[in-house]
CSV table of C-alpha atoms and ligand atoms in Angstrom, one decimal:
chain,number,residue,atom,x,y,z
A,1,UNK,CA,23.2,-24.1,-4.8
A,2,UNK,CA,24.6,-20.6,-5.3
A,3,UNK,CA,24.2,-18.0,-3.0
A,4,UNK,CA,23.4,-15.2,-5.0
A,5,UNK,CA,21.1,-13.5,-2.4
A,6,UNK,CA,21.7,-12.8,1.6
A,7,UNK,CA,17.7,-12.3,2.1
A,8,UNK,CA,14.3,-14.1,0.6
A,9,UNK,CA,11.0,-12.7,-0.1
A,10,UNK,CA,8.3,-14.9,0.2
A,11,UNK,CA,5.3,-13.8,-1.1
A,12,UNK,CA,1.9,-15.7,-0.6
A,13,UNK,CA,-0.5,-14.7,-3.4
A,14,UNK,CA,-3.0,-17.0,-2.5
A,15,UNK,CA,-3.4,-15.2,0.7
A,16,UNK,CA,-3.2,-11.7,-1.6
A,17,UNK,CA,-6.5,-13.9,-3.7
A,18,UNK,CA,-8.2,-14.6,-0.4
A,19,UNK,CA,-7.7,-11.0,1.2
A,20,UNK,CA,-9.5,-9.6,-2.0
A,21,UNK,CA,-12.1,-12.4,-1.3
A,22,UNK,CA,-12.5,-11.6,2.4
A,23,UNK,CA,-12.7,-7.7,1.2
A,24,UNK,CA,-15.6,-8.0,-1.6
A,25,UNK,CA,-17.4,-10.3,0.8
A,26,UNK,CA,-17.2,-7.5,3.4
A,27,UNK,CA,-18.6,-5.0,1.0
A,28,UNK,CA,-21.2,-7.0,0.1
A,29,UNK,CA,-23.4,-5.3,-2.5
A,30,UNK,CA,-20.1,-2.9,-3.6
A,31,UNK,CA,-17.3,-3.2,-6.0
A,32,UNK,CA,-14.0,-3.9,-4.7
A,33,UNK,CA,-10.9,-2.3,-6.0
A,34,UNK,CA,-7.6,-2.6,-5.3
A,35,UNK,CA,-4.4,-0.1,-5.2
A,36,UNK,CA,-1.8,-1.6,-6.8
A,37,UNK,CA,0.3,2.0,-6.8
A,38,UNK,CA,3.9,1.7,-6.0
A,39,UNK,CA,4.7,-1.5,-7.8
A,40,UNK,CA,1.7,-3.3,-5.8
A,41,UNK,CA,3.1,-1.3,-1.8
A,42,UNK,CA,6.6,-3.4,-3.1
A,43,UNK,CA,5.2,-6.9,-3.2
A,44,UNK,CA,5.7,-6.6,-7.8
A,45,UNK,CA,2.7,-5.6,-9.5
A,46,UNK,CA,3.3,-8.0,-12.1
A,47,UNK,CA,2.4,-10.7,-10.2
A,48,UNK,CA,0.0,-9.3,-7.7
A,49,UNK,CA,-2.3,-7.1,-10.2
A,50,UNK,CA,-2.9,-10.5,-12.3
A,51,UNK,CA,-4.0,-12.8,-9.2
A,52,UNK,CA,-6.5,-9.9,-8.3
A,53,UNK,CA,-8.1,-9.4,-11.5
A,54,UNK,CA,-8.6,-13.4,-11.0
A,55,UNK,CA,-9.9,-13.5,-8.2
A,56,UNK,CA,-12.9,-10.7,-9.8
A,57,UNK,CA,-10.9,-7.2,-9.1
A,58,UNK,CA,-12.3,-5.0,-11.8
A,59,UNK,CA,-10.7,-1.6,-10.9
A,60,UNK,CA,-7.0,-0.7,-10.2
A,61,UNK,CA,-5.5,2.4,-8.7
A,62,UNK,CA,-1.9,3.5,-9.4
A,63,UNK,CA,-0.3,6.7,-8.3
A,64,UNK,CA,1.4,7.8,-11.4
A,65,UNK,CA,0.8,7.5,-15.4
A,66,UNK,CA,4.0,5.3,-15.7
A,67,UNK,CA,2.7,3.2,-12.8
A,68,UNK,CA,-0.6,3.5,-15.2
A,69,UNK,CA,1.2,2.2,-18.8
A,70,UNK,CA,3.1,-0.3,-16.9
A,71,UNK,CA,0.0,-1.9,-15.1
A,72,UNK,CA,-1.7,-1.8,-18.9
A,73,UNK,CA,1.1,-3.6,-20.1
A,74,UNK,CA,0.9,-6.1,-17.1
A,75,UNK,CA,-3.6,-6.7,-17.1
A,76,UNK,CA,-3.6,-6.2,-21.4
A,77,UNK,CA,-7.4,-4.4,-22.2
A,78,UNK,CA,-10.8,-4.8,-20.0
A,79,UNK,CA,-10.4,-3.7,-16.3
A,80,UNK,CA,-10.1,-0.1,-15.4
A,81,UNK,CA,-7.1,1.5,-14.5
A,82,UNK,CA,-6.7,4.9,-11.9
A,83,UNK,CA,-4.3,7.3,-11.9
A,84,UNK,CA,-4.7,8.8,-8.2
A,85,UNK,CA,-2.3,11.6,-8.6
A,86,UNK,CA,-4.1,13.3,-11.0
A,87,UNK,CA,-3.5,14.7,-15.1
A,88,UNK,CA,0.4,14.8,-15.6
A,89,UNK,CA,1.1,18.0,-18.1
A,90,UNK,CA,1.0,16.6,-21.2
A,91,UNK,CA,-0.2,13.2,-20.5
A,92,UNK,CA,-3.2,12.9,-22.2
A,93,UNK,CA,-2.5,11.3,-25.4
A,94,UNK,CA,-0.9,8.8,-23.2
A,95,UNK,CA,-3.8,8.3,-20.7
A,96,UNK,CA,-5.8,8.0,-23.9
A,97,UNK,CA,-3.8,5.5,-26.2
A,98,UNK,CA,-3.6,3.3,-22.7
A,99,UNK,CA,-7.2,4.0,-22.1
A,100,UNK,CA,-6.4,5.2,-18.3
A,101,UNK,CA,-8.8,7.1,-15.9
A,102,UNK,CA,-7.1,9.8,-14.4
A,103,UNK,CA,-8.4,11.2,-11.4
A,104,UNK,CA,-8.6,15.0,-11.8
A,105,UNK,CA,-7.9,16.8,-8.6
A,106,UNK,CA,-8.7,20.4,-9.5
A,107,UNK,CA,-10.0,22.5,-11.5
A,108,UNK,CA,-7.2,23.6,-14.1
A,109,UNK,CA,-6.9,19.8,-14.6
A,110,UNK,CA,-10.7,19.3,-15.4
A,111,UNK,CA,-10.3,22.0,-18.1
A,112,UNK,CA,-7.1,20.0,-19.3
A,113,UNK,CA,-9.6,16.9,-19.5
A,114,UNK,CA,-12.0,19.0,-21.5
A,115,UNK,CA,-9.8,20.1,-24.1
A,116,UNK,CA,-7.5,17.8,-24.5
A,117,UNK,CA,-9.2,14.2,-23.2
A,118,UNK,CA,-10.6,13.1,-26.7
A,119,UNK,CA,-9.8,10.2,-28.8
A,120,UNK,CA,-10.9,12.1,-32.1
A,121,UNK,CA,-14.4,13.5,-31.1
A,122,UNK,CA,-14.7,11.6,-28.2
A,123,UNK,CA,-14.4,12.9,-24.9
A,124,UNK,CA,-13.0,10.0,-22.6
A,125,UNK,CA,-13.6,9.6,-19.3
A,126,UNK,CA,-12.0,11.0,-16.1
A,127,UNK,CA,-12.9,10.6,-12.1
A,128,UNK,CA,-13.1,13.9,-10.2
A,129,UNK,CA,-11.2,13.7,-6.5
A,130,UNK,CA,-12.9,15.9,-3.8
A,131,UNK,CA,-11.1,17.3,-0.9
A,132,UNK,CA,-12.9,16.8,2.7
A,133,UNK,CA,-10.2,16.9,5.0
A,134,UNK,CA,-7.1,15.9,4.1
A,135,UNK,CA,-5.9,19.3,2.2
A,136,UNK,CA,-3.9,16.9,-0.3
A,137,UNK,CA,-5.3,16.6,-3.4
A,138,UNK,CA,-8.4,16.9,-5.1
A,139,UNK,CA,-11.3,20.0,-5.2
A,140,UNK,CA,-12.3,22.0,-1.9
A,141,UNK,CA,-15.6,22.6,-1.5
A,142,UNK,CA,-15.3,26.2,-2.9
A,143,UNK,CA,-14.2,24.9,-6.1
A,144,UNK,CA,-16.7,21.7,-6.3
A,145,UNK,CA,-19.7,23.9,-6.0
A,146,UNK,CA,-18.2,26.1,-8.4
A,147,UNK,CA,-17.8,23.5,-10.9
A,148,UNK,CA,-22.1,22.1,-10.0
A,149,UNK,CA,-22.6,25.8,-10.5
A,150,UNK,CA,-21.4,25.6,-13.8
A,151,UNK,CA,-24.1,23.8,-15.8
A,152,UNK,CA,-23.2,20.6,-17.3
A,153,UNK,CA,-19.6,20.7,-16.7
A,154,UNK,CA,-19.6,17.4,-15.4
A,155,UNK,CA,-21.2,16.3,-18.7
A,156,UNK,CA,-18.6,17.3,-20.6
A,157,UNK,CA,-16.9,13.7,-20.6
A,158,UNK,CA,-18.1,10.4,-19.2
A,159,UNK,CA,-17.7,10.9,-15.5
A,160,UNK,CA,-15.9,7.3,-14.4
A,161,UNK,CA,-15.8,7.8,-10.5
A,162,UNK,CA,-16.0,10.6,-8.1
A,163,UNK,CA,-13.5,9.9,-4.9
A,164,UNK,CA,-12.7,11.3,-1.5
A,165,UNK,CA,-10.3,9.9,0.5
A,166,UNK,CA,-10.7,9.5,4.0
A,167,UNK,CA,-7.7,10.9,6.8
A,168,UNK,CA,-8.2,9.0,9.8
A,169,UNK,CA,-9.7,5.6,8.9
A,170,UNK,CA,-7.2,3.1,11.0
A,171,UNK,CA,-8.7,5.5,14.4
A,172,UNK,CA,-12.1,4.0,14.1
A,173,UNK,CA,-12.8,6.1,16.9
A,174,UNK,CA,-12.0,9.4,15.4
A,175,UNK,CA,-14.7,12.0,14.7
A,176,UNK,CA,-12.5,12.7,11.7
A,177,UNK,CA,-14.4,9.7,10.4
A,178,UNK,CA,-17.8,11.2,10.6
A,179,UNK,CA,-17.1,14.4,9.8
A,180,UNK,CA,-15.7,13.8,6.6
A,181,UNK,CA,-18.6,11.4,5.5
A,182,UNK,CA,-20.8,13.9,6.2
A,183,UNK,CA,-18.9,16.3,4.2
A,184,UNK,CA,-18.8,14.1,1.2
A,185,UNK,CA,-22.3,13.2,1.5
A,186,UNK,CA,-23.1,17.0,1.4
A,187,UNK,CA,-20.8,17.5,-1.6
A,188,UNK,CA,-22.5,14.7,-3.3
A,189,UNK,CA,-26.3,16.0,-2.2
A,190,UNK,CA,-25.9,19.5,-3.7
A,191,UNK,CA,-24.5,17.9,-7.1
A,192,UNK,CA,-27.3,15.6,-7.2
A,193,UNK,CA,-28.8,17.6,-10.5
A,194,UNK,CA,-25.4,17.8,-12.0
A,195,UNK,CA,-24.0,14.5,-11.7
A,196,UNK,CA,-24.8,12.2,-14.0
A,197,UNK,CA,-26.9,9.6,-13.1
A,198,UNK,CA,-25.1,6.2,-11.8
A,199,UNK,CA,-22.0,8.4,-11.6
A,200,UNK,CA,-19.9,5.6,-9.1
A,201,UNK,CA,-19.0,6.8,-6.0
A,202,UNK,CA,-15.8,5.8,-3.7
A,203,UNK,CA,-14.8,7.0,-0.1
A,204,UNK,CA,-13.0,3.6,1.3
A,205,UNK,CA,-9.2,2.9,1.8
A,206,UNK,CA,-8.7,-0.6,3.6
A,207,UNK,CA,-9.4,0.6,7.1
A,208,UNK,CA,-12.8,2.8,5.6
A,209,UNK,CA,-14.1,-0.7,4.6
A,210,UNK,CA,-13.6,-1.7,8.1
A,211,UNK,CA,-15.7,1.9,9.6
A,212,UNK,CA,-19.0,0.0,8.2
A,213,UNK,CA,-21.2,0.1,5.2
A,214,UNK,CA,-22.1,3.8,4.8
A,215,UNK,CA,-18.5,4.2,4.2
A,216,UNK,CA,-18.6,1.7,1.2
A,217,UNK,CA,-20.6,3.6,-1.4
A,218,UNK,CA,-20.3,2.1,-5.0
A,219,UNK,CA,-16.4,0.9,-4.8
A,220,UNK,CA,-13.6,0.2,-2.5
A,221,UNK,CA,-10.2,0.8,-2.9
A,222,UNK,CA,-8.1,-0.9,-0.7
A,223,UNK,CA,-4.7,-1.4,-0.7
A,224,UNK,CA,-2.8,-2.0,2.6
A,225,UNK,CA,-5.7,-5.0,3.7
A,226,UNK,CA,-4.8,-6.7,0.8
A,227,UNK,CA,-1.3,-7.2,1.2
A,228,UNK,CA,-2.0,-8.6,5.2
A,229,UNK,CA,-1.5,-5.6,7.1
A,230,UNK,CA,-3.8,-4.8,9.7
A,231,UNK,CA,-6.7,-2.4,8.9
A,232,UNK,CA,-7.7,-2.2,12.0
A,233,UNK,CA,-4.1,-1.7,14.8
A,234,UNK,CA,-4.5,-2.2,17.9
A,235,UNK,CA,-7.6,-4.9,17.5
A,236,UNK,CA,-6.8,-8.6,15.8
A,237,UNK,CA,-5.5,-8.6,12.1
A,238,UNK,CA,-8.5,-9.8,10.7
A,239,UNK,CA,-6.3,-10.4,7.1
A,240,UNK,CA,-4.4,-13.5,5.9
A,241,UNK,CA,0.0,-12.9,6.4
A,242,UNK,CA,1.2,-12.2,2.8
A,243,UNK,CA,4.9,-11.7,3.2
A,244,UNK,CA,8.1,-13.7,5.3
A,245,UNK,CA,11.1,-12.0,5.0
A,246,UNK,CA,14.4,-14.4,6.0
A,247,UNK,CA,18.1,-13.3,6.3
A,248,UNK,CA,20.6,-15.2,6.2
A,249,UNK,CA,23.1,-15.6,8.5
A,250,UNK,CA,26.8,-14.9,7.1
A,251,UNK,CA,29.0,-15.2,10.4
A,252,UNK,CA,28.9,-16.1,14.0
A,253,UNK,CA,31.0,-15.5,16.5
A,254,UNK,CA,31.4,-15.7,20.2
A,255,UNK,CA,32.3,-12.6,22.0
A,256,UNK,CA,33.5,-11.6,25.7
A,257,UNK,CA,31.8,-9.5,28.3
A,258,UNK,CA,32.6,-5.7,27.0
A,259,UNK,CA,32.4,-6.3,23.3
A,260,UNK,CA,31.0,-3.3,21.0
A,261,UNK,CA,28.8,-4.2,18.5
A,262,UNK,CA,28.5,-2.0,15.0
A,263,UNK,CA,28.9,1.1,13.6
A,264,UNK,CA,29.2,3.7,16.9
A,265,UNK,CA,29.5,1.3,18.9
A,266,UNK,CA,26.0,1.9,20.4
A,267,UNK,CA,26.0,-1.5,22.2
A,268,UNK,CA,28.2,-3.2,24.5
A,269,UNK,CA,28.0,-7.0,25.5
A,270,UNK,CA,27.0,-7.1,29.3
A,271,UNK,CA,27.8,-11.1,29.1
A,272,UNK,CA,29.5,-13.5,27.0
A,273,UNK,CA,27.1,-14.2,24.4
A,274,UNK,CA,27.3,-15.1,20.5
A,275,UNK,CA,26.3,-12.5,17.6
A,276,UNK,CA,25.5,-13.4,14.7
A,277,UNK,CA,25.5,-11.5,11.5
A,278,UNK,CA,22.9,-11.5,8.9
A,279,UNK,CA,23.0,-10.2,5.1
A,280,UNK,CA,20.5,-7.9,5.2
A,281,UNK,CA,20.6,-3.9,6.0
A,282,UNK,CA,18.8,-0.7,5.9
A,283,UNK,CA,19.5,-0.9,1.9
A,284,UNK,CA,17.0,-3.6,1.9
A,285,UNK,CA,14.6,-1.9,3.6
A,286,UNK,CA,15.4,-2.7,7.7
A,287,UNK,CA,15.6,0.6,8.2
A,288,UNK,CA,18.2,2.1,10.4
A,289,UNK,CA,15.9,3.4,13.1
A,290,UNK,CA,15.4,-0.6,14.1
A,291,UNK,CA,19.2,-0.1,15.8
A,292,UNK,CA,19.2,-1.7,19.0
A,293,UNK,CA,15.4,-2.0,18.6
A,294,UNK,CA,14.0,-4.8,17.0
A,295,UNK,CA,14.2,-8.3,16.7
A,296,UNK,CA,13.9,-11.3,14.7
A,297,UNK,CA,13.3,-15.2,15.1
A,298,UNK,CA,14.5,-18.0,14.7
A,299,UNK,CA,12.1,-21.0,14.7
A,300,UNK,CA,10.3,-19.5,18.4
A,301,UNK,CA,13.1,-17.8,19.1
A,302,UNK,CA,13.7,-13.9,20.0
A,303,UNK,CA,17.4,-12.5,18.9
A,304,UNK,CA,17.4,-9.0,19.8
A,305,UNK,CA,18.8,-6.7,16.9
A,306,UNK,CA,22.2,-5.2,19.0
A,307,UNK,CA,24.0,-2.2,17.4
A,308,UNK,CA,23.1,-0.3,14.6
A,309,UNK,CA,21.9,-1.4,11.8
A,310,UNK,CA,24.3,-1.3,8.8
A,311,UNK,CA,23.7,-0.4,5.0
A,312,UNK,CA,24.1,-4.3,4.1
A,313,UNK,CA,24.2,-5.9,7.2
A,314,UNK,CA,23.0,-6.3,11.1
A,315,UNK,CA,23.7,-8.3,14.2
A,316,UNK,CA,21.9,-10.1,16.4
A,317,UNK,CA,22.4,-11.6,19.9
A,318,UNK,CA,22.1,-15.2,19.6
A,319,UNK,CA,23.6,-16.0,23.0
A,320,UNK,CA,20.2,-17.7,24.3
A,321,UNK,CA,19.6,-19.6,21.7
A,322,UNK,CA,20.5,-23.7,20.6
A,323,UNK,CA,23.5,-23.4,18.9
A,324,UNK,CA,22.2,-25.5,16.2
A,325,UNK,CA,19.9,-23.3,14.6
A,326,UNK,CA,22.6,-20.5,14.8
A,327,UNK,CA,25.1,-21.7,11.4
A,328,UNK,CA,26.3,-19.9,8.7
A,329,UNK,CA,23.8,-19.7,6.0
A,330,UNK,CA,20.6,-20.4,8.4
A,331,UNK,CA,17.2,-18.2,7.6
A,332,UNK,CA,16.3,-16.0,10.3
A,333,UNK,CA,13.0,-14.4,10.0
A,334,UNK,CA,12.5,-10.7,10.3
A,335,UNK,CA,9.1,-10.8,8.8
A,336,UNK,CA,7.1,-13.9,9.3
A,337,UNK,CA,5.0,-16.3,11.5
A,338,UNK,CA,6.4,-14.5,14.6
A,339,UNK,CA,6.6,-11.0,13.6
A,340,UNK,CA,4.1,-9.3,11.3
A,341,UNK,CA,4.9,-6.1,8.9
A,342,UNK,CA,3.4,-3.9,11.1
A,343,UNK,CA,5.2,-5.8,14.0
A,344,UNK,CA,8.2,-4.2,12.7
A,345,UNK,CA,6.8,-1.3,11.7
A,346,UNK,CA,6.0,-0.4,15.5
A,347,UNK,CA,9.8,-1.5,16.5
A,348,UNK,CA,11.5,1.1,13.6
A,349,UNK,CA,8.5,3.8,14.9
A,350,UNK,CA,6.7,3.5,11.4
A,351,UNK,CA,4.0,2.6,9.6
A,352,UNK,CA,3.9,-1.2,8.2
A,353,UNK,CA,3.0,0.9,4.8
A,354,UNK,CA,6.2,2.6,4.7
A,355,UNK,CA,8.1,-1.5,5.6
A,356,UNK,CA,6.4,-2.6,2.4
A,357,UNK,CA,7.3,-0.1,0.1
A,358,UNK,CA,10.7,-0.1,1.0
A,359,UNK,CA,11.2,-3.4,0.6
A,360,UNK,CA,14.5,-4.2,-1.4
A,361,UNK,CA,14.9,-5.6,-4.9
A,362,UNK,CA,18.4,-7.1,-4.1
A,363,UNK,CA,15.9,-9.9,-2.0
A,364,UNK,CA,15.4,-13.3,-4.0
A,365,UNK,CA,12.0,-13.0,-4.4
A,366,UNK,CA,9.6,-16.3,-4.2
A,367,UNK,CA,6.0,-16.7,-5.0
A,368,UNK,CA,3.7,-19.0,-4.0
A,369,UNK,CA,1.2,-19.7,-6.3
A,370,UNK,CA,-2.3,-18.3,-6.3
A,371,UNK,CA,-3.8,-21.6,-6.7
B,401,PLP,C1,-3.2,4.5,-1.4
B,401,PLP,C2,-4.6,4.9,-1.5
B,401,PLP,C3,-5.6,4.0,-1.3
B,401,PLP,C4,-5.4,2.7,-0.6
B,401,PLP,O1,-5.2,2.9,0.8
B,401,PLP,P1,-4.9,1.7,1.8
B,401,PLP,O2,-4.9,2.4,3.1
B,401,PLP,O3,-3.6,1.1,1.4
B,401,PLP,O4,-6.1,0.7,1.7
B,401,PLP,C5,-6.9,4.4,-1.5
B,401,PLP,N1,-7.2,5.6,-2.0
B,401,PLP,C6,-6.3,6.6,-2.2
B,401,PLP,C7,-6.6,7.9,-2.7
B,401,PLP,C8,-4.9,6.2,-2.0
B,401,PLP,O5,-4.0,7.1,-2.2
């Protein structure tokens, strides 16, 4: 076999299917969603986005229009796609011939909508963002009751899905939480007249599904949950492990007491020990900031990451553990049975969000069937 690849991605998308699952249950009565935005949080949107709509996901969310076209291309016609970062100038004939939903996010883009969102005479439909806390995207309050003041200007097109997004979700304990629901809720009370009636309604990211059923509304869209990390830190991961991420080992070597390891020279050898080297860097997404921090396993075992982590490369002490499962061409794991996504995260002082989206494409990347 040919080396071709100093790192594999394994990615489980039966445990992507039964996440979903374990996420509609949850919601019970709702839709569940599912954001699939930034090539599916790294994990390849061409094969997540089709084991989702399998397993009964109706509606996608994608940051971008290209995101948008490329997903189209990916699901073919039927379920509905989301653009979350609102009307691109000049996209509209594209949204339209892909039959996208972009979600308008103030108010010069809702007049874009109007004029320009027609397929001949027919005004398509959009999904209005509002702002309650997050001053990111989407209307303030100012100009949401502007726009109810205004008649039927949310009749003007089919009105897919009005969102808020909720700041603070993963802090269950936050009165962020409650404040913003109650916000929304009063945003959606004096537009009750004006909004169409059965206009959907969505408030939750992953962790929102978790903050209990008044946050669930008409549909979910979770992303993060889906793809195993924890919606809830700091309690039990209630979600299936998606990814294992295994580096290979290019080089071991035995060193003597005073040895510098890496770039800098940021760490000494106290003893004798062994490093090892594996093939994977901060290019591949083990980011920099995990110098002299983390760790990864092999089989049960702990090898501390020593020195800085390299573009291409980092080393490990291997000094405690059986020489046999320390060779040349060996898997280590840096994301796997041992250590989680957000395991790592914590180590690098970042967000297991940020770990999946920067995962490399130089990995060999292997899926395991959906079933
Ligand atoms: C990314 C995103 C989501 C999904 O959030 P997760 O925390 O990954 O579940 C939902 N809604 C909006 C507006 C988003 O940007």
């Amino acid at each position: 076999m040919i080396d071709r690849n100093a790192a594999v991605l394994t990615i489980d998308l039966a445990a992507v299917a039964q996440n979903y699952r374990q996420l509609a249950d949850r919601i019970g009565g709702a839709q569940c969603g599912a954001a699939v935005k930034a090539n599916a949080y790294g994990l390849g949107a061409a094969e997540v986005a089709p084991v989702l709509r399998a397993a009964g996901c109706r509606h996608f969310f994608v940051a971008t229009l290209d995101e948008g076209l490329s997903l189209r291309r990916i699901l073919g016609s039927g379920p509905q796609i989301f653009l979350l970062n609102g009307l691109p100038a000049g996209g509209a004939p594209d949204i339209i011939g892909a039959d996208l939903v972009p979600v308008l996010d103030s108010p010069p883009e809702i007049e874009a909508w109007q004029q320009f969102g027609r397929k001949g005479d027919i005004p398509r439909p959009a999904a209005i963002q509002i702002d309650t806390g997050m001053s990111r995207l989407g209307l303030t309050a100012r100009e949401w009751q502007r726009l109810i003041a205004d008649g039927d200007s949310l009749r003007r097109f089919p009105l897919a899905l009005v969102i808020g997004h909720l700041a603070c979700s993963d802090e269950p304990a936050s009165p962020h939480n409650h404040q913003q629901l109650a916000l929304f809720r009063r945003h959606l009370e004096i537009a009750r007249d004006a909004l169409p009636a059965g206009t959907p309604i969505s408030f939750a990211n992953s962790s929102g599904i978790f903050l209990g059923s008044d946050y669930h509304f008409d549909l979910a869209r979770p992303g993060a949950a889906l793809y195993g990390l924890n919606p809830m830190l700091g309690q039990p991961n209630p979600m299936r492990q998606v990814l294992r991420l295994q580096g290979k080992i290019l080089q071991v070597r035995d060193v003597d007491a005073g040895t510098p390891v890496g770039y800098g020279a940021t760490h000494t050898c106290a003893h004798p020990t062994r490093i090892a080297t594996i093939g994977c860097g901060y290019a591949d997404g083990v980011f920099r900031a995990l110098s002299n921090q983390g760790a990864v396993h092999l089989g049960d075992h702990r090898a501390p990451i020593v020195g800085r982590v390299s573009m291409d490369l980092l080393s490990i002490d291997v000094g405690e553990i059986p020489a046999a499962l320390v060779q040349p061409g060996a898997l280590v794991d840096i994301i796997g049975p041992r250590q989680s996504a957000d395991d790592l995260a914590r180590a690098a002082g970042t967000i297991g969000y940020e770990i999946l989206t920067a995962l490399s494409a130089r990995y060999e990347r292997r899926y395991l069937p959906a079933g």
